PDB file of C-alpha atoms in Angstrom:
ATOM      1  CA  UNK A   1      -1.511 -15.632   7.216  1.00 83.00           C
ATOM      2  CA  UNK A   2      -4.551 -13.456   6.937  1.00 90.00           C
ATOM      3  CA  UNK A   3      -4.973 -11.510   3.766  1.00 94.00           C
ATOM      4  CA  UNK A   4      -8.096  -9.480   3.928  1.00 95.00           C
ATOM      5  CA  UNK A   5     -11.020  -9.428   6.886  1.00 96.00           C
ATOM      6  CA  UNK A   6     -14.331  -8.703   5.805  1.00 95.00           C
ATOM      7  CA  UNK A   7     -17.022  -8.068   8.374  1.00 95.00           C
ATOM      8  CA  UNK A   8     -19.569  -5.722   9.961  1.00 94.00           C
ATOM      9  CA  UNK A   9     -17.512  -2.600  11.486  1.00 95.00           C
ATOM     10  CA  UNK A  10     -19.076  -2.878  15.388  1.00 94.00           C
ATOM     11  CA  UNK A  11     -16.240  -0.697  16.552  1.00 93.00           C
ATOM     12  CA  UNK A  12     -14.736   2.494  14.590  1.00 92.00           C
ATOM     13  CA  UNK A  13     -12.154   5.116  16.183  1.00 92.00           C
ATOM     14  CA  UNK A  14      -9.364   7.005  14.407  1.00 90.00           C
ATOM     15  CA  UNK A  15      -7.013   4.618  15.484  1.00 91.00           C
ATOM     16  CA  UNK A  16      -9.148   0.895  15.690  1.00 94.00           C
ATOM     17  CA  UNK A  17     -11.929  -0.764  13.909  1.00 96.00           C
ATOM     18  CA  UNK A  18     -13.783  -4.438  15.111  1.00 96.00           C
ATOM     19  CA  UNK A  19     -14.546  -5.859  12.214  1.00 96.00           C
ATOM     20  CA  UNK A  20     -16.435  -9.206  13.499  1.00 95.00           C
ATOM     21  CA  UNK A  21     -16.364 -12.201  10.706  1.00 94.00           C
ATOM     22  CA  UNK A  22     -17.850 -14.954  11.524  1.00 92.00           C
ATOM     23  CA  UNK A  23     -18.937 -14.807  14.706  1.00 93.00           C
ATOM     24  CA  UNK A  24     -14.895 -13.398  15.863  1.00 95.00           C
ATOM     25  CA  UNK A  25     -14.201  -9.800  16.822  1.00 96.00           C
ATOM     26  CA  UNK A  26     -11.331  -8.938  15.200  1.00 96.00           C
ATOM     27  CA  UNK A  27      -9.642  -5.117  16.951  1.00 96.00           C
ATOM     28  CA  UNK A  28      -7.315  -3.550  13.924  1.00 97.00           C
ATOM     29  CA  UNK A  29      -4.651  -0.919  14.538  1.00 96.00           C
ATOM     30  CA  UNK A  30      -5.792   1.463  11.782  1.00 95.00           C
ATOM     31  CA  UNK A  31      -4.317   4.798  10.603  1.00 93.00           C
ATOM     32  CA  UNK A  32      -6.316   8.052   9.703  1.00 91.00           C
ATOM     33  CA  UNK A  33      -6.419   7.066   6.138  1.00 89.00           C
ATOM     34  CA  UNK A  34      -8.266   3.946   6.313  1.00 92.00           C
ATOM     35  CA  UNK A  35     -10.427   6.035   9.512  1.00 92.00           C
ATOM     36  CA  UNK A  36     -11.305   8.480   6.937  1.00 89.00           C
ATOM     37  CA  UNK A  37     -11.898   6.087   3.845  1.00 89.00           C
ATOM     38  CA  UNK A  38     -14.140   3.961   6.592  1.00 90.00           C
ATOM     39  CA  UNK A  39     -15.661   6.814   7.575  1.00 85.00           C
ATOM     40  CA  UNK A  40     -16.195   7.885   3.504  1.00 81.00           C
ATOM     41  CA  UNK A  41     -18.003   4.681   2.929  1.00 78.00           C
ATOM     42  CA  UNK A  42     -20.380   4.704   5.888  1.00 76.00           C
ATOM     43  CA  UNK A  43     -21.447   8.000   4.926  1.00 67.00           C
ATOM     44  CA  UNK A  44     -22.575   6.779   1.490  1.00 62.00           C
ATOM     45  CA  UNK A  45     -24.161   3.951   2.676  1.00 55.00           C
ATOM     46  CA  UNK A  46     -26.219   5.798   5.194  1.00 52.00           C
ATOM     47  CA  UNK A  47     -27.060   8.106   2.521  1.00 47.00           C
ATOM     48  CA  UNK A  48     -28.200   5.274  -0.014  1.00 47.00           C
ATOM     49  CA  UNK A  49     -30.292   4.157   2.997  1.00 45.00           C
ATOM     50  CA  UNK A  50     -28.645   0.713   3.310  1.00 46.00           C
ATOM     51  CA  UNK A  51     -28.395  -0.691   6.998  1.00 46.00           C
ATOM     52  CA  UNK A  52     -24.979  -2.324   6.332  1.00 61.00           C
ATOM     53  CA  UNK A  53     -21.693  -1.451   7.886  1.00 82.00           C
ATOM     54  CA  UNK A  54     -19.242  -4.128   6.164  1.00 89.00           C
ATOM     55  CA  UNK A  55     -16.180  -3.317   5.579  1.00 93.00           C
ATOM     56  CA  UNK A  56     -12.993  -5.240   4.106  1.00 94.00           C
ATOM     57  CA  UNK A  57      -9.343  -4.215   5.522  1.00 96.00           C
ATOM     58  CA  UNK A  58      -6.230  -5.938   4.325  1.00 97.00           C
ATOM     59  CA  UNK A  59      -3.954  -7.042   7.224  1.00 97.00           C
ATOM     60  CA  UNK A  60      -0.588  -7.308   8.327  1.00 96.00           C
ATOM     61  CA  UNK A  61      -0.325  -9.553  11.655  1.00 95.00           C
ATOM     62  CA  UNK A  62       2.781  -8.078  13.959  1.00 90.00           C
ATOM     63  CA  UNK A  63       3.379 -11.153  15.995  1.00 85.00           C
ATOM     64  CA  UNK A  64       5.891 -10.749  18.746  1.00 80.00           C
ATOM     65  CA  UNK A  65       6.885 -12.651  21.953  1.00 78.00           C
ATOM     66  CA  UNK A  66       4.341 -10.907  24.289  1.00 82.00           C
ATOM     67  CA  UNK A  67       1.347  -9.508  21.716  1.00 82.00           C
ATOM     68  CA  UNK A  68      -0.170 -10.728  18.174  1.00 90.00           C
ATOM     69  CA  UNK A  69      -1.335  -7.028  16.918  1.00 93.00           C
ATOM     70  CA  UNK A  70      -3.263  -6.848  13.721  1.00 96.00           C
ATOM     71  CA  UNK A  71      -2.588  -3.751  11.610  1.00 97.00           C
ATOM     72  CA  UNK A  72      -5.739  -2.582   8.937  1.00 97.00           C
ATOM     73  CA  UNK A  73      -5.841  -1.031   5.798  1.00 97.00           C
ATOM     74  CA  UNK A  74      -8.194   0.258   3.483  1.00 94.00           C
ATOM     75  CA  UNK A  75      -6.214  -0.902  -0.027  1.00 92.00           C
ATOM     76  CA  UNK A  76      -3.120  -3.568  -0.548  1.00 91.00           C
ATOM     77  CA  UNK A  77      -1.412  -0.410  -1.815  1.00 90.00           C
ATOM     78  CA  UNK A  78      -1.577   1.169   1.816  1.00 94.00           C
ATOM     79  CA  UNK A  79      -0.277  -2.238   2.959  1.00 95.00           C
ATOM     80  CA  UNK A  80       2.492  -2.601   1.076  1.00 92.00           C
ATOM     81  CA  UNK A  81       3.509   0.857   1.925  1.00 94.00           C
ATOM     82  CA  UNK A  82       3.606  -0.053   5.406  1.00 96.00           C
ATOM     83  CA  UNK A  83       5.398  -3.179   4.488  1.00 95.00           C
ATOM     84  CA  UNK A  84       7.876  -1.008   2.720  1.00 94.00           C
ATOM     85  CA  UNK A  85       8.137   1.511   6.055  1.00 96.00           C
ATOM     86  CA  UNK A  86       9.412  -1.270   8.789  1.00 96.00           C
ATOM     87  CA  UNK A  87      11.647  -2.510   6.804  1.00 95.00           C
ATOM     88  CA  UNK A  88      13.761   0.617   7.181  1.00 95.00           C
ATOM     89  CA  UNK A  89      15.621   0.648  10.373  1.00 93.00           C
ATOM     90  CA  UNK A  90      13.945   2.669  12.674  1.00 91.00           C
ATOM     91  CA  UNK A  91      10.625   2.600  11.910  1.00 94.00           C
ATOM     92  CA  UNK A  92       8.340  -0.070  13.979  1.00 93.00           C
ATOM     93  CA  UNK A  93       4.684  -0.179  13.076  1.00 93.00           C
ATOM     94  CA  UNK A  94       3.522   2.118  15.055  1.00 92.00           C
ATOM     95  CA  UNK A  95       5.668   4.774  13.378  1.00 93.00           C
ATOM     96  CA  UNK A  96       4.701   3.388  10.289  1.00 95.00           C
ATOM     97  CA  UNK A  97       1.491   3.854  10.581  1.00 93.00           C
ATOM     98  CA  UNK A  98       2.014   7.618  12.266  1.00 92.00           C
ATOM     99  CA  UNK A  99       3.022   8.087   9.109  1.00 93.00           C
ATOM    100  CA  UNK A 100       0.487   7.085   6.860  1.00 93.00           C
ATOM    101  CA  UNK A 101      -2.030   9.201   8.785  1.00 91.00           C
ATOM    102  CA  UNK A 102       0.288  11.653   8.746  1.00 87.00           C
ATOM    103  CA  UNK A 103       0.388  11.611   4.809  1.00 87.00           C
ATOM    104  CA  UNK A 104      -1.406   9.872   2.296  1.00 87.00           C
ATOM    105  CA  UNK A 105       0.354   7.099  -0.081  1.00 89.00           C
ATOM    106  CA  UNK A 106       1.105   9.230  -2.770  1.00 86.00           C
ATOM    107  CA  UNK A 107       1.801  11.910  -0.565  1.00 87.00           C
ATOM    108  CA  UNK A 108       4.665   9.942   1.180  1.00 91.00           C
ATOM    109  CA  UNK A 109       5.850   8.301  -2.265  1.00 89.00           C
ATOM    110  CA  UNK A 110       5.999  11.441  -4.023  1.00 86.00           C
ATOM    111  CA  UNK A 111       8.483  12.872  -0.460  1.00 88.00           C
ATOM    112  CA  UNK A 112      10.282   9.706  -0.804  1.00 91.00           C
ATOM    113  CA  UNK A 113      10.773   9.697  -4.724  1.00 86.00           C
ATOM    114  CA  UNK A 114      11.965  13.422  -4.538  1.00 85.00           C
ATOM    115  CA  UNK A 115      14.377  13.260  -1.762  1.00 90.00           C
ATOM    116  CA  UNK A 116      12.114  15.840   0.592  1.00 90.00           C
ATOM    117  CA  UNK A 117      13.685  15.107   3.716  1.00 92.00           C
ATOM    118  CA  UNK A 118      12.051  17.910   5.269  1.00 90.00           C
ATOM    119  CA  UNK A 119       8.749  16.883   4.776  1.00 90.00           C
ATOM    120  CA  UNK A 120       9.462  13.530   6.029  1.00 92.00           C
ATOM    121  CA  UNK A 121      11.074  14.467   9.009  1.00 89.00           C
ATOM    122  CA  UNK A 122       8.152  16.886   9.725  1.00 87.00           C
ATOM    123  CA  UNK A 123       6.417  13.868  10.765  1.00 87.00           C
ATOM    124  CA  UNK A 124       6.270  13.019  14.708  1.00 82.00           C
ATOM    125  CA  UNK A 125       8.790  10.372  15.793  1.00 82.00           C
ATOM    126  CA  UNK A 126      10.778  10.878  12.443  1.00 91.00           C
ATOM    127  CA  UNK A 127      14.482  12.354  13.364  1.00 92.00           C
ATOM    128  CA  UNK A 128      16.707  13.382  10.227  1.00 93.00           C
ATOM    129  CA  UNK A 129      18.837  10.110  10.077  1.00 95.00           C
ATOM    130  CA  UNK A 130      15.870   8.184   9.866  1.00 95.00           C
ATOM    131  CA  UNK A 131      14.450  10.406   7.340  1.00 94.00           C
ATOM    132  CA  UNK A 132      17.469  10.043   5.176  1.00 95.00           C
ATOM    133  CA  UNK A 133      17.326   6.125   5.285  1.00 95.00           C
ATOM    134  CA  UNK A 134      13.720   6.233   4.532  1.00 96.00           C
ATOM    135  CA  UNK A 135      14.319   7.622   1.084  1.00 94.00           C
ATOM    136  CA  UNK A 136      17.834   5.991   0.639  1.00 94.00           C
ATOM    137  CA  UNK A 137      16.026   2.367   1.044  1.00 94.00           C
ATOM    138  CA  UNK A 138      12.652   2.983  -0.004  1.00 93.00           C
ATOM    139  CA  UNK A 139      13.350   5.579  -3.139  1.00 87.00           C
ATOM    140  CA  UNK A 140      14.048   2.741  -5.684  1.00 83.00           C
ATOM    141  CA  UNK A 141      11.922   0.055  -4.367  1.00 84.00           C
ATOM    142  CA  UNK A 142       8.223   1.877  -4.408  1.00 84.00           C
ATOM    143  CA  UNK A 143       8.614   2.128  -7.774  1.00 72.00           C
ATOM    144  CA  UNK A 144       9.966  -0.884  -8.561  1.00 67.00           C
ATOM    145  CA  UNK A 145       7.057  -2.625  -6.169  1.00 62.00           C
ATOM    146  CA  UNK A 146       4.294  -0.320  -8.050  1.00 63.00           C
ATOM    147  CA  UNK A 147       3.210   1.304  -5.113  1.00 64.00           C
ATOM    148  CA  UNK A 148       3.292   4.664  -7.112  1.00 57.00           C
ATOM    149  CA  UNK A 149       2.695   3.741 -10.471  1.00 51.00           C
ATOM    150  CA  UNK A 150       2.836   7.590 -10.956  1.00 45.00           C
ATOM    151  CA  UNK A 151       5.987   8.468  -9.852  1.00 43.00           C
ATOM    152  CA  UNK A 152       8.984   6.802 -12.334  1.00 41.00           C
ATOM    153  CA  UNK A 153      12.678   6.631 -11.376  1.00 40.00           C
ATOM    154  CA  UNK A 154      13.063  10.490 -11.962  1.00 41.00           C
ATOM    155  CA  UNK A 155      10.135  11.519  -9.481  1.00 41.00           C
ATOM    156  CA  UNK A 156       8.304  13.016 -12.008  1.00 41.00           C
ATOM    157  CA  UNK A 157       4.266  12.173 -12.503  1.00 40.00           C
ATOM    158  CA  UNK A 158       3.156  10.786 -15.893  1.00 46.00           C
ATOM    159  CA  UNK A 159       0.153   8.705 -16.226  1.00 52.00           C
ATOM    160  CA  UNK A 160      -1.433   6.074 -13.989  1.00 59.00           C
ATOM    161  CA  UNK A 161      -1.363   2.589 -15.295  1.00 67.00           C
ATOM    162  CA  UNK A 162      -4.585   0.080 -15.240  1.00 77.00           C
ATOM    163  CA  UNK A 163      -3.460  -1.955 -12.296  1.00 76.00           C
ATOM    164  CA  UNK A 164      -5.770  -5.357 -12.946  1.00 81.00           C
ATOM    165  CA  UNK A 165      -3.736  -5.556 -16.729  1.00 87.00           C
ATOM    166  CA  UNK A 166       0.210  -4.419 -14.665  1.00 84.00           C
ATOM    167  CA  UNK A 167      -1.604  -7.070 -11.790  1.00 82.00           C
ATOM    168  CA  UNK A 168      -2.203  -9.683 -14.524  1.00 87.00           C
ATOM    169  CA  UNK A 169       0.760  -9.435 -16.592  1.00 86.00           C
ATOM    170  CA  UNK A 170       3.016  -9.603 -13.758  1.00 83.00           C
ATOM    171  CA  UNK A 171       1.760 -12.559 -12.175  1.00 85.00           C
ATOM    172  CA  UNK A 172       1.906 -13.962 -15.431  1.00 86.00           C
ATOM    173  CA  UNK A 173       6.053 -13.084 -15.795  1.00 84.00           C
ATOM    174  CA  UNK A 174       6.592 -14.277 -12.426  1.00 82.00           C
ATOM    175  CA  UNK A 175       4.793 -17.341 -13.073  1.00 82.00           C
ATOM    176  CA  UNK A 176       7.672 -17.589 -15.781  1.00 83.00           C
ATOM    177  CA  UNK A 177      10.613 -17.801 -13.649  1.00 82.00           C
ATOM    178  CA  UNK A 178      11.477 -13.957 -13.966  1.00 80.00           C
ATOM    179  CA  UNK A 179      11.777 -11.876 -10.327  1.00 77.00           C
ATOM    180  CA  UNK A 180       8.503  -9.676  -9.109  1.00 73.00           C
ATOM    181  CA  UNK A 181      10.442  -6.341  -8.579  1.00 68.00           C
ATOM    182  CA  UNK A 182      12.296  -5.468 -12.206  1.00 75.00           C
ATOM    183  CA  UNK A 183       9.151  -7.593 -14.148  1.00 80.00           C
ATOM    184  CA  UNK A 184       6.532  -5.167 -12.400  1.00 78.00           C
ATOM    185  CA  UNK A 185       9.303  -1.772 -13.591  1.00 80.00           C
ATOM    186  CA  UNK A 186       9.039  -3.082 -16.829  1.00 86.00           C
ATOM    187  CA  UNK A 187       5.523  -3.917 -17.251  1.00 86.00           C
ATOM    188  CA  UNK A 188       4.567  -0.560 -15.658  1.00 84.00           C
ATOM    189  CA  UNK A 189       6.866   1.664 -18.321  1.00 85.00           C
ATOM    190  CA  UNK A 190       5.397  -0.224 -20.728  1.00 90.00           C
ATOM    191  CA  UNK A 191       1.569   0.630 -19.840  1.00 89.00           C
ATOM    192  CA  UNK A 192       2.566   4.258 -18.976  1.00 84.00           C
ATOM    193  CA  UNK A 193       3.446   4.173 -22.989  1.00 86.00           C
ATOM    194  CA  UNK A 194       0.433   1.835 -24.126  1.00 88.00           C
ATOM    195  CA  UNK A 195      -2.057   2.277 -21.526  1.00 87.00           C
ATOM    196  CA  UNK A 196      -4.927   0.363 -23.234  1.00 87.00           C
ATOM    197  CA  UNK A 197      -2.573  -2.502 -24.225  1.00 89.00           C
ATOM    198  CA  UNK A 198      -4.211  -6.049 -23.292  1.00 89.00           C
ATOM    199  CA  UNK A 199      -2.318  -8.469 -21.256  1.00 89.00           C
ATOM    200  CA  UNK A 200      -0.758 -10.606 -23.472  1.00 88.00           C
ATOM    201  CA  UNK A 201       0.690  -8.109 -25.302  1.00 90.00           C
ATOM    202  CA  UNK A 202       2.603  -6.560 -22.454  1.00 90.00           C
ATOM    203  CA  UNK A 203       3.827  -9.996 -22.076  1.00 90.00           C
ATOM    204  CA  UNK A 204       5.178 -10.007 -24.747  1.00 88.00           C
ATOM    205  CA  UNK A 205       6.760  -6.873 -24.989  1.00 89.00           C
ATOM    206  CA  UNK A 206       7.942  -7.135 -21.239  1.00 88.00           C
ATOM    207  CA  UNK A 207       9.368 -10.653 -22.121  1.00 87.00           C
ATOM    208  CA  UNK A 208      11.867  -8.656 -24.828  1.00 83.00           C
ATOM    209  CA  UNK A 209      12.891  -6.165 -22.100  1.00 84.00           C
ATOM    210  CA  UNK A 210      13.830  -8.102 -19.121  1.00 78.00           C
ATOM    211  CA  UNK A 211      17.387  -8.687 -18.380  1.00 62.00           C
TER     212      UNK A 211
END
C-alpha cells in the first residue's frame, strides 16, 4: 500500500501530476482541488524565490484486472472523502473524483449532511437515485469518520476541532480495543465543547462516554 508520494512535480495538468520519487515517475489522477492547491503552492514558492517544485499527495491505488491507476490528493481528508464516495453504489473513481472538483470537501459534506439533493445531483454523471444514496450512506458516516469535524449529526456548523489532539486521542481509544467510527464521534463532541483540552484528558472523558 502506498500512503503518501513525495517528489518533484515534473508534470502538472488539471487532471494529472508526475511526481518522480526516487528516481520513479509516478502519473496521479488528480481532481481540481488538489490542481488548484498544487497550483497555490507553486505560486508561493516561486514568489519566495525557491527553485523547488516538491510536492506530497496522499494516494489511493485502484487496481483492477487490466490497469493499476493511482488517484492523488492534496490532504488525507480529501482521501477519505473519496474513500467514502465509491463506496456508494454508483459512483466509480472517476465520478468520485468529478465530484471533488466539482465541490470542495466541505462543500460536498455540508450537501451531504443537509440532505441537498439538488446540489448533488447538479454534478455531471450524478442522476437523482444516486444522489439520494449518496446522502442516505454517506450522511452518518462523514461525521462519524471526522471528515467534517464542522458539521455534527444535525448539519449545523459549530467549531472546528484541533485534529493532531481528535488524531491522537483516537488512536489512543482504538489502541484500547474500542471501534474507530463511534470513538472518533465522541472524541470530536467532546473537543467541539473543550477545544484546548490535552489528550489525555479527552481520554478520559471519551473513555466514560463510549458504549
Amino acid at each position: 500500500m502506498i500512503e503518501y508520494i513525495k517528489g518533484e512535480l515534473t508534470e502538472l495538468t488539471p487532471a494529472l501530476a508526475t511526481v518522480e520519487a526516487a528516481g520513479v515517475g509516478y502519473g496521479l489522477n488528480i481532481s481540481l482541488t488538489t490542481y488548484s492547491a498544487i497550483q497555490g503552492k507553486l505560486s508561493t514558492s516561486h514568489a519566495a524565490h525557491r527553485a523547488e517544485n516538491d510536492v506530497k499527495l496522499y494516494v489511493y491505488e485502484s487496481i483492477r484486472e487490466d490497469a493499476h491507476v493511482l488517484y492523488g490528493f492534496v490532504s488525507r481528508k480529501e482521501r477519505e472523502m473519496f474513500e467514502l464516495l465509491i463506496t456508494v453504489n454508483g459512483v466509480g473513481p472517476n465520478t468520485a473524483r468529478m465530484m471533488l472538483s466539482s465541490m470542495s470537501v466541505a462543500e460536498l459534506c455540508n450537501a451531504i449532511s443537509r440532505g441537498d439533493e439538488r446540489l448533488i445531483k447538479g454534478i455531471k454523471g450524478i442522476g437523482k437515485m444516486t444522489a439520494q444514496r449518496i446522502i442516505v450512506d454517506l450522511r452518518d458516516k462523514i461525521v462519524a469518520l471526522g471528515i467534517a469535524d464542522e458539521i455534527p449529526a444535525g448539519g449545523s456548523v459549530s467549531a472546528p476541532v484541533n485534529n493532531a489532539v481528535r488524531d491522537e486521542a483516537v488512536a489512543a481509544l482504538t489502541m484500547l480495543g474500542f471501534a474507530p467510527a463511534p470513538t472518533q464521534k465522541v472524541v470530536v463532541a467532546i473537543l467541539q465543547q473543550q477545544p484546548d483540552l490535552p489528550v489525555e484528558q479527552v481520554v478520559k472523558q471519551a473513555l466514560k462516554q463510549i458504549k
